[in-house]
Structures are given as C-alpha cells and as structure tokens.
C-alpha cells in the first residue's frame, strides 16, 4: 500500500501512464465528459471532493507546463478563477464551448464533486527535467 500521495488506484495508475504533452481535464460535476479520454470519476456528493482538493493533489504529482480554463470562470466563479490564476504561470482562457472541444483531446478526465460553475481546467503535462 502507498504511504501517501494519491491513494485512488485508478487515478494513480492513470497518472503513471501520462507523458509529455498529454492533456488532463480536471472538471466539476456538471462538465460534459467527452467520449475517448480515460475517466476517473471521483464525485461522491455535491461538493465532495472539491475541485480545489483534487487539483492540489494532482499538482503535487504532475509536472504541468500549461493550463486552459473557461473565460466564464472569471465572473461566474471568482474563487475558482483565483485558485487557477494563483496555481499556473501559464494559464490561458478560452470560451467554455472551446474548452469542451479541447477536452475531447485529453488523455485523462478527472471528475470532481464540485458543484460551483466553471470549475474546470485542462492541464498540459510537462517533464521534470
């Protein structure tokens, strides 16, 4: 058994398979999940686990070279926007519709129980060297 980090075996295994340039969509409970990417659904109840908690756990384990969020988050969910802006030096914004299109190319989707709108981010994996 692992001592720490991400204990969910499905998520830990999916993370181990990621490579440079792969996309990881971390999304709220309401985000439409496209066909194609591997999905690890962590949603349990509304708000559990939170977008913030899941994102923090993923950032402890992943090298991220860029991130994309929906422009709408700035007005509809300032708390999530502040979290994203504070977490990524390379954060860009697109329309929510464009983010949904981009998410179809993700290698992994991690669905949280987040119940606040537009708490979604598409991460681009980097390398540690």
JSON list of N, CA and C in Angstrom, two decimals, residues 50-86:
[
{"chain": "A", "resi": 50, "resn": "UNK", "atom": "N", "xyz": [-13.86, 18.35, -3.52]},
{"chain": "A", "resi": 50, "resn": "UNK", "atom": "CA", "xyz": [-13.87, 19.67, -4.14]},
{"chain": "A", "resi": 50, "resn": "UNK", "atom": "C", "xyz": [-12.86, 19.75, -5.28]},
{"chain": "A", "resi": 51, "resn": "UNK", "atom": "N", "xyz": [-13.11, 20.68, -6.18]},
{"chain": "A", "resi": 51, "resn": "UNK", "atom": "CA", "xyz": [-12.19, 20.97, -7.27]},
{"chain": "A", "resi": 51, "resn": "UNK", "atom": "C", "xyz": [-10.82, 21.34, -6.71]},
{"chain": "A", "resi": 52, "resn": "UNK", "atom": "N", "xyz": [-10.82, 22.18, -5.69]},
{"chain": "A", "resi": 52, "resn": "UNK", "atom": "CA", "xyz": [-9.57, 22.64, -5.08]},
{"chain": "A", "resi": 52, "resn": "UNK", "atom": "C", "xyz": [-8.75, 21.49, -4.51]},
{"chain": "A", "resi": 53, "resn": "UNK", "atom": "N", "xyz": [-9.39, 20.59, -3.78]},
{"chain": "A", "resi": 53, "resn": "UNK", "atom": "CA", "xyz": [-8.67, 19.46, -3.19]},
{"chain": "A", "resi": 53, "resn": "UNK", "atom": "C", "xyz": [-8.10, 18.52, -4.25]},
{"chain": "A", "resi": 54, "resn": "UNK", "atom": "N", "xyz": [-8.88, 18.23, -5.26]},
{"chain": "A", "resi": 54, "resn": "UNK", "atom": "CA", "xyz": [-8.41, 17.32, -6.31]},
{"chain": "A", "resi": 54, "resn": "UNK", "atom": "C", "xyz": [-7.28, 17.97, -7.10]},
{"chain": "A", "resi": 55, "resn": "UNK", "atom": "N", "xyz": [-7.45, 19.25, -7.45]},
{"chain": "A", "resi": 55, "resn": "UNK", "atom": "CA", "xyz": [-6.40, 19.95, -8.19]},
{"chain": "A", "resi": 55, "resn": "UNK", "atom": "C", "xyz": [-5.10, 19.98, -7.39]},
{"chain": "A", "resi": 56, "resn": "UNK", "atom": "N", "xyz": [-5.19, 20.26, -6.10]},
{"chain": "A", "resi": 56, "resn": "UNK", "atom": "CA", "xyz": [-3.99, 20.30, -5.25]},
{"chain": "A", "resi": 56, "resn": "UNK", "atom": "C", "xyz": [-3.29, 18.95, -5.24]},
{"chain": "A", "resi": 57, "resn": "UNK", "atom": "N", "xyz": [-4.05, 17.87, -5.12]},
{"chain": "A", "resi": 57, "resn": "UNK", "atom": "CA", "xyz": [-3.46, 16.53, -5.12]},
{"chain": "A", "resi": 57, "resn": "UNK", "atom": "C", "xyz": [-2.79, 16.21, -6.45]},
{"chain": "A", "resi": 58, "resn": "UNK", "atom": "N", "xyz": [-3.42, 16.60, -7.54]},
{"chain": "A", "resi": 58, "resn": "UNK", "atom": "CA", "xyz": [-2.83, 16.35, -8.85]},
{"chain": "A", "resi": 58, "resn": "UNK", "atom": "C", "xyz": [-1.56, 17.18, -9.06]},
{"chain": "A", "resi": 59, "resn": "UNK", "atom": "N", "xyz": [-1.58, 18.42, -8.62]},
{"chain": "A", "resi": 59, "resn": "UNK", "atom": "CA", "xyz": [-0.41, 19.27, -8.80]},
{"chain": "A", "resi": 59, "resn": "UNK", "atom": "C", "xyz": [0.78, 18.82, -7.95]},
{"chain": "A", "resi": 60, "resn": "UNK", "atom": "N", "xyz": [0.51, 18.09, -6.88]},
{"chain": "A", "resi": 60, "resn": "UNK", "atom": "CA", "xyz": [1.59, 17.51, -6.09]},
{"chain": "A", "resi": 60, "resn": "UNK", "atom": "C", "xyz": [2.30, 16.39, -6.85]},
{"chain": "A", "resi": 61, "resn": "UNK", "atom": "N", "xyz": [1.63, 15.80, -7.83]},
{"chain": "A", "resi": 61, "resn": "UNK", "atom": "CA", "xyz": [2.18, 14.64, -8.53]},
{"chain": "A", "resi": 61, "resn": "UNK", "atom": "C", "xyz": [2.54, 14.88, -9.98]},
{"chain": "A", "resi": 62, "resn": "UNK", "atom": "N", "xyz": [2.00, 15.93, -10.58]},
{"chain": "A", "resi": 62, "resn": "UNK", "atom": "CA", "xyz": [2.20, 16.18, -12.01]},
{"chain": "A", "resi": 62, "resn": "UNK", "atom": "C", "xyz": [3.11, 17.36, -12.27]},
{"chain": "A", "resi": 63, "resn": "UNK", "atom": "N", "xyz": [3.87, 17.29, -13.34]},
{"chain": "A", "resi": 63, "resn": "UNK", "atom": "CA", "xyz": [4.56, 18.45, -13.89]},
{"chain": "A", "resi": 63, "resn": "UNK", "atom": "C", "xyz": [3.61, 19.04, -14.92]},
{"chain": "A", "resi": 64, "resn": "UNK", "atom": "N", "xyz": [3.25, 20.30, -14.74]},
{"chain": "A", "resi": 64, "resn": "UNK", "atom": "CA", "xyz": [2.30, 20.96, -15.64]},
{"chain": "A", "resi": 64, "resn": "UNK", "atom": "C", "xyz": [3.01, 22.12, -16.32]},
{"chain": "A", "resi": 65, "resn": "UNK", "atom": "N", "xyz": [2.95, 22.14, -17.66]},
{"chain": "A", "resi": 65, "resn": "UNK", "atom": "CA", "xyz": [3.60, 23.22, -18.39]},
{"chain": "A", "resi": 65, "resn": "UNK", "atom": "C", "xyz": [2.61, 24.26, -18.92]},
{"chain": "A", "resi": 66, "resn": "UNK", "atom": "N", "xyz": [1.33, 23.99, -18.77]},
{"chain": "A", "resi": 66, "resn": "UNK", "atom": "CA", "xyz": [0.34, 24.96, -19.20]},
{"chain": "A", "resi": 66, "resn": "UNK", "atom": "C", "xyz": [-1.05, 24.52, -18.78]},
{"chain": "A", "resi": 67, "resn": "UNK", "atom": "N", "xyz": [-1.98, 25.47, -18.76]},
{"chain": "A", "resi": 67, "resn": "UNK", "atom": "CA", "xyz": [-3.35, 25.18, -18.36]},
{"chain": "A", "resi": 67, "resn": "UNK", "atom": "C", "xyz": [-4.30, 26.10, -19.10]},
{"chain": "A", "resi": 68, "resn": "UNK", "atom": "N", "xyz": [-5.51, 25.59, -19.36]},
{"chain": "A", "resi": 68, "resn": "UNK", "atom": "CA", "xyz": [-6.54, 26.34, -20.05]},
{"chain": "A", "resi": 68, "resn": "UNK", "atom": "C", "xyz": [-7.83, 26.24, -19.24]},
{"chain": "A", "resi": 69, "resn": "UNK", "atom": "N", "xyz": [-8.48, 27.38, -19.04]},
{"chain": "A", "resi": 69, "resn": "UNK", "atom": "CA", "xyz": [-9.75, 27.44, -18.32]},
{"chain": "A", "resi": 69, "resn": "UNK", "atom": "C", "xyz": [-10.75, 28.21, -19.17]},
{"chain": "A", "resi": 70, "resn": "UNK", "atom": "N", "xyz": [-12.00, 28.14, -18.77]},
{"chain": "A", "resi": 70, "resn": "UNK", "atom": "CA", "xyz": [-13.06, 28.87, -19.47]},
{"chain": "A", "resi": 70, "resn": "UNK", "atom": "C", "xyz": [-13.07, 30.33, -19.03]},
{"chain": "A", "resi": 71, "resn": "UNK", "atom": "N", "xyz": [-13.19, 31.21, -19.98]},
{"chain": "A", "resi": 71, "resn": "UNK", "atom": "CA", "xyz": [-13.28, 32.64, -19.72]},
{"chain": "A", "resi": 71, "resn": "UNK", "atom": "C", "xyz": [-14.41, 32.96, -18.72]},
{"chain": "A", "resi": 72, "resn": "UNK", "atom": "N", "xyz": [-15.48, 32.20, -18.79]},
{"chain": "A", "resi": 72, "resn": "UNK", "atom": "CA", "xyz": [-16.66, 32.43, -17.95]},
{"chain": "A", "resi": 72, "resn": "UNK", "atom": "C", "xyz": [-16.37, 32.28, -16.46]},
{"chain": "A", "resi": 73, "resn": "UNK", "atom": "N", "xyz": [-15.32, 31.56, -16.10]},
{"chain": "A", "resi": 73, "resn": "UNK", "atom": "CA", "xyz": [-15.00, 31.35, -14.69]},
{"chain": "A", "resi": 73, "resn": "UNK", "atom": "C", "xyz": [-14.70, 32.67, -13.97]},
{"chain": "A", "resi": 74, "resn": "UNK", "atom": "N", "xyz": [-14.18, 33.64, -14.71]},
{"chain": "A", "resi": 74, "resn": "UNK", "atom": "CA", "xyz": [-13.80, 34.93, -14.09]},
{"chain": "A", "resi": 74, "resn": "UNK", "atom": "C", "xyz": [-14.98, 35.60, -13.41]},
{"chain": "A", "resi": 75, "resn": "UNK", "atom": "N", "xyz": [-16.16, 35.55, -14.03]},
{"chain": "A", "resi": 75, "resn": "UNK", "atom": "CA", "xyz": [-17.34, 36.21, -13.48]},
{"chain": "A", "resi": 75, "resn": "UNK", "atom": "C", "xyz": [-18.18, 35.24, -12.65]},
{"chain": "A", "resi": 76, "resn": "UNK", "atom": "N", "xyz": [-18.38, 34.02, -13.17]},
{"chain": "A", "resi": 76, "resn": "UNK", "atom": "CA", "xyz": [-19.29, 33.07, -12.54]},
{"chain": "A", "resi": 76, "resn": "UNK", "atom": "C", "xyz": [-18.73, 32.40, -11.29]},
{"chain": "A", "resi": 77, "resn": "UNK", "atom": "N", "xyz": [-17.39, 32.31, -11.19]},
{"chain": "A", "resi": 77, "resn": "UNK", "atom": "CA", "xyz": [-16.79, 31.60, -10.06]},
{"chain": "A", "resi": 77, "resn": "UNK", "atom": "C", "xyz": [-15.42, 32.23, -9.74]},
{"chain": "A", "resi": 78, "resn": "UNK", "atom": "N", "xyz": [-15.43, 33.44, -9.17]},
{"chain": "A", "resi": 78, "resn": "UNK", "atom": "CA", "xyz": [-14.16, 34.12, -8.88]},
{"chain": "A", "resi": 78, "resn": "UNK", "atom": "C", "xyz": [-13.21, 33.33, -7.97]},
{"chain": "A", "resi": 79, "resn": "UNK", "atom": "N", "xyz": [-13.76, 32.51, -7.08]},
{"chain": "A", "resi": 79, "resn": "UNK", "atom": "CA", "xyz": [-12.90, 31.72, -6.19]},
{"chain": "A", "resi": 79, "resn": "UNK", "atom": "C", "xyz": [-12.09, 30.71, -7.01]},
{"chain": "A", "resi": 80, "resn": "UNK", "atom": "N", "xyz": [-12.74, 30.03, -7.95]},
{"chain": "A", "resi": 80, "resn": "UNK", "atom": "CA", "xyz": [-12.02, 29.07, -8.80]},
{"chain": "A", "resi": 80, "resn": "UNK", "atom": "C", "xyz": [-11.03, 29.81, -9.70]},
{"chain": "A", "resi": 81, "resn": "UNK", "atom": "N", "xyz": [-11.43, 30.97, -10.20]},
{"chain": "A", "resi": 81, "resn": "UNK", "atom": "CA", "xyz": [-10.51, 31.74, -11.05]},
{"chain": "A", "resi": 81, "resn": "UNK", "atom": "C", "xyz": [-9.28, 32.15, -10.26]},
{"chain": "A", "resi": 82, "resn": "UNK", "atom": "N", "xyz": [-9.46, 32.59, -9.03]},
{"chain": "A", "resi": 82, "resn": "UNK", "atom": "CA", "xyz": [-8.32, 32.96, -8.19]},
{"chain": "A", "resi": 82, "resn": "UNK", "atom": "C", "xyz": [-7.40, 31.78, -7.92]},
{"chain": "A", "resi": 83, "resn": "UNK", "atom": "N", "xyz": [-8.00, 30.62, -7.68]},
{"chain": "A", "resi": 83, "resn": "UNK", "atom": "CA", "xyz": [-7.22, 29.41, -7.46]},
{"chain": "A", "resi": 83, "resn": "UNK", "atom": "C", "xyz": [-6.39, 29.08, -8.71]},
{"chain": "A", "resi": 84, "resn": "UNK", "atom": "N", "xyz": [-7.02, 29.14, -9.87]},
{"chain": "A", "resi": 84, "resn": "UNK", "atom": "CA", "xyz": [-6.33, 28.82, -11.12]},
{"chain": "A", "resi": 84, "resn": "UNK", "atom": "C", "xyz": [-5.24, 29.84, -11.43]},
{"chain": "A", "resi": 85, "resn": "UNK", "atom": "N", "xyz": [-5.58, 31.12, -11.29]},
{"chain": "A", "resi": 85, "resn": "UNK", "atom": "CA", "xyz": [-4.59, 32.17, -11.59]},
{"chain": "A", "resi": 85, "resn": "UNK", "atom": "C", "xyz": [-3.39, 32.07, -10.66]},
{"chain": "A", "resi": 86, "resn": "UNK", "atom": "N", "xyz": [-3.62, 31.68, -9.42]},
{"chain": "A", "resi": 86, "resn": "UNK", "atom": "CA", "xyz": [-2.53, 31.54, -8.47]},
{"chain": "A", "resi": 86, "resn": "UNK", "atom": "C", "xyz": [-1.74, 30.26, -8.62]}
]
